[in-house]
Amino acid sequence: MIEKTKRIYQTVEELKEAIRTNNLHVNDEFVTTDIDGEAVFICIKIGKKKVHFLRKYVLTDTKPMKNDGFDLRLWLNEDYRDTFPDDLKDVIKKVNLIKEKEMFGENKYGIDDNCEQIEWFKNTKHRIATAKLEDEYSHWYWLQTPYRASSAYFCCCATYGLGTCTNASNAYFYVRPRFILAKCQRSEI
């Protein structure tokens, strides 16, 4: 069930305590910093072992998925991850993108993702992303899933929250990162 009232967490310690005590809810927000300065992440899924947070707004700069030796998936876990505060980097299990099936409940364009739809995405408005709160335009952004007919294409989410695919070298698509935390951190076991 998705909570209507959200809580806002400002520190990693507050966030870890909310997870540990089962007080974290879907739609709660975590405010931190990343490559763009202040960044807000929304809790979109709480599983048995993992908690998923999605960036509320797309990153300011567009990026290709793959182009001339650049791989967005590697960039997210290396360069982008390094822009987080140290205490957050220490607890992040993975930084990646949402998969097509997690967002839409099926693989219409991409290879089979072997996952389930995240409940939060059943509401189309949650798929629509802007660059900031006052931005009146929504943006296309990358999904993690390769297109089934050609590895030169990847799935993406279009401006109205609909799925499609495009050439992976397209450098004009935005990035909406997700990070995943383990529910029980190793240092707490």
Coordinates of C-alpha atoms in Angstrom, one line a residue:
M1 CA 0.0 0.0 0.0
I2 CA 1.3 3.4 -0.9
E3 CA 1.3 6.0 1.9
K4 CA -0.3 9.4 1.1
T5 CA 1.6 11.3 3.8
K6 CA 5.3 11.5 3.1
R7 CA 8.2 11.9 5.5
I8 CA 11.4 13.7 4.5
Y9 CA 14.8 12.4 5.7
Q10 CA 17.8 14.7 5.7
T11 CA 20.6 12.4 6.9
V12 CA 21.7 8.9 6.2
E13 CA 21.4 8.1 9.9
E14 CA 17.8 9.1 9.9
L15 CA 17.2 7.0 6.8
K16 CA 18.9 4.0 8.3
E17 CA 16.9 4.3 11.5
A18 CA 13.7 4.5 9.5
I19 CA 14.6 1.4 7.6
R20 CA 15.7 -0.5 10.7
T21 CA 12.5 0.3 12.6
N22 CA 10.2 -0.2 9.6
N23 CA 9.1 3.4 9.7
L24 CA 10.1 4.1 6.1
H25 CA 7.2 4.2 3.6
V26 CA 6.8 4.3 -0.1
N27 CA 6.7 8.0 -1.2
D28 CA 9.0 9.1 1.7
E29 CA 11.8 11.4 0.4
F30 CA 15.5 11.5 1.1
V31 CA 17.3 14.8 0.5
T32 CA 21.0 14.6 -0.3
T33 CA 23.5 16.0 -2.7
D34 CA 24.8 14.6 -6.0
I35 CA 26.4 15.9 -9.3
D36 CA 23.7 18.6 -9.6
G37 CA 23.8 19.8 -6.0
E38 CA 20.7 19.2 -3.9
A39 CA 18.9 16.0 -4.9
V40 CA 15.7 14.5 -3.8
F41 CA 15.1 10.7 -3.9
I42 CA 11.7 9.1 -3.5
C43 CA 11.3 5.7 -1.8
I44 CA 9.5 3.7 -4.5
K45 CA 9.8 0.2 -3.2
I46 CA 10.5 -1.6 0.1
G47 CA 11.3 -5.2 -0.4
K48 CA 12.2 -7.9 2.0
K49 CA 15.9 -7.3 1.6
K50 CA 16.2 -4.1 -0.4
V51 CA 14.9 -0.5 -0.5
H52 CA 14.7 1.4 -3.8
F53 CA 15.0 5.2 -4.2
L54 CA 14.4 7.0 -7.4
R55 CA 15.6 10.5 -8.2
K56 CA 12.6 12.8 -8.1
Y57 CA 13.9 15.0 -11.0
V58 CA 16.1 14.0 -13.9
L59 CA 19.7 15.0 -13.9
T60 CA 20.4 18.4 -15.5
D61 CA 22.7 17.1 -18.2
T62 CA 21.6 14.6 -20.9
K63 CA 23.7 11.5 -21.7
P64 CA 23.8 8.7 -24.2
M65 CA 23.3 5.2 -23.0
K66 CA 26.3 3.9 -25.0
N67 CA 28.5 6.0 -27.3
D68 CA 32.2 6.0 -28.2
G69 CA 33.3 3.9 -25.2
F70 CA 30.9 5.6 -22.8
D71 CA 28.5 3.3 -20.9
L72 CA 25.8 5.1 -18.8
R73 CA 25.4 2.1 -16.5
L74 CA 29.1 2.1 -15.6
W75 CA 29.1 5.9 -15.3
L76 CA 26.2 5.7 -12.7
N77 CA 28.1 3.3 -10.5
E78 CA 31.5 5.0 -10.8
D79 CA 31.5 8.8 -11.6
Y80 CA 27.9 9.6 -10.5
R81 CA 28.0 7.5 -7.4
D82 CA 31.2 9.3 -6.4
T83 CA 29.3 12.6 -6.2
F84 CA 27.2 11.3 -3.2
P85 CA 28.3 12.1 0.3
D86 CA 30.7 9.5 1.8
D87 CA 28.1 8.2 4.4
L88 CA 25.6 7.5 1.6
K89 CA 28.2 5.9 -0.7
D90 CA 29.0 3.6 2.2
V91 CA 25.5 2.2 2.3
I92 CA 24.4 2.1 -1.3
K93 CA 24.3 -1.4 -2.7
K94 CA 23.8 -0.3 -6.4
V95 CA 23.1 2.7 -8.6
N96 CA 21.2 2.0 -11.8
L97 CA 18.2 2.8 -13.9
I98 CA 14.7 1.4 -13.7
K99 CA 13.9 -1.6 -16.0
E100 CA 11.1 -1.5 -18.5
K101 CA 9.2 -4.2 -16.8
E102 CA 9.6 -2.6 -13.4
M103 CA 8.0 0.5 -14.8
F104 CA 5.3 -0.8 -17.2
G105 CA 4.7 -4.3 -16.0
E106 CA 5.7 -5.9 -19.3
N107 CA 8.6 -6.0 -21.8
K108 CA 7.0 -4.5 -24.8
Y109 CA 10.2 -3.4 -26.5
G110 CA 13.1 -4.8 -24.4
I111 CA 14.5 -8.1 -23.5
D112 CA 12.9 -10.0 -20.6
D113 CA 13.8 -8.2 -17.4
N114 CA 12.9 -11.1 -15.1
C115 CA 11.3 -8.9 -12.5
E116 CA 7.9 -7.6 -11.4
Q117 CA 6.3 -4.2 -11.9
I118 CA 7.0 -1.8 -9.0
E119 CA 3.6 -0.8 -7.6
W120 CA 4.5 2.9 -7.5
F121 CA 4.8 3.0 -11.3
K122 CA 1.2 1.8 -11.8
N123 CA 0.3 5.5 -11.4
T124 CA 1.4 7.1 -14.7
K125 CA 2.2 10.4 -13.1
H126 CA 5.1 8.8 -11.3
R127 CA 6.7 7.9 -14.6
I128 CA 6.7 11.5 -15.8
A129 CA 9.9 13.4 -14.8
T130 CA 10.9 17.1 -15.0
A131 CA 14.3 18.7 -14.4
K132 CA 13.1 20.6 -11.3
L133 CA 9.9 21.5 -9.4
E134 CA 9.1 24.6 -11.4
D135 CA 9.9 23.0 -14.8
E136 CA 6.7 22.8 -16.8
Y137 CA 8.1 20.4 -19.4
S138 CA 8.6 16.7 -18.8
H139 CA 11.6 14.9 -20.3
W140 CA 12.4 11.6 -22.0
Y141 CA 14.8 9.5 -19.9
W142 CA 16.7 6.2 -20.2
L143 CA 15.6 2.9 -18.8
Q144 CA 18.1 0.1 -18.1
T145 CA 16.5 -2.5 -20.6
P146 CA 18.2 -3.1 -24.0
Y147 CA 15.8 -3.3 -27.0
R148 CA 15.2 -7.0 -27.9
A149 CA 15.7 -6.5 -31.7
S150 CA 19.0 -4.6 -31.5
S151 CA 21.6 -4.0 -28.9
A152 CA 22.2 -0.6 -30.4
Y153 CA 18.8 0.5 -28.9
F154 CA 17.6 0.9 -25.3
C155 CA 14.2 1.4 -23.8
C156 CA 13.2 4.8 -22.4
C157 CA 10.3 6.6 -20.8
A158 CA 8.7 9.4 -23.0
T159 CA 7.3 12.7 -21.8
Y160 CA 3.8 11.4 -21.0
G161 CA 5.1 8.4 -19.1
L162 CA 4.8 6.1 -22.0
G163 CA 7.4 3.5 -23.0
T164 CA 9.4 3.4 -26.2
C165 CA 13.0 2.8 -27.4
T166 CA 15.7 4.7 -29.2
N167 CA 19.3 4.5 -30.4
A168 CA 21.7 4.1 -27.5
S169 CA 24.0 6.8 -28.9
N170 CA 21.3 9.4 -28.6
A171 CA 22.9 12.0 -26.3
Y172 CA 19.8 14.1 -25.8
F173 CA 18.0 11.8 -23.3
Y174 CA 17.9 12.5 -19.5
V175 CA 19.0 10.3 -16.7
R176 CA 16.8 9.4 -13.7
P177 CA 19.0 7.4 -11.4
R178 CA 17.9 4.9 -8.8
F179 CA 19.9 3.7 -5.8
I180 CA 19.3 0.5 -3.8
L181 CA 20.0 0.0 -0.1
A182 CA 20.2 -3.3 1.7
K183 CA 17.6 -3.3 4.5
C184 CA 20.2 -4.6 7.0
Q185 CA 23.7 -3.0 6.5
R186 CA 26.7 -5.3 7.0
S187 CA 28.0 -3.2 9.9
E188 CA 24.7 -3.7 11.7
I189 CA 24.6 -7.5 11.4

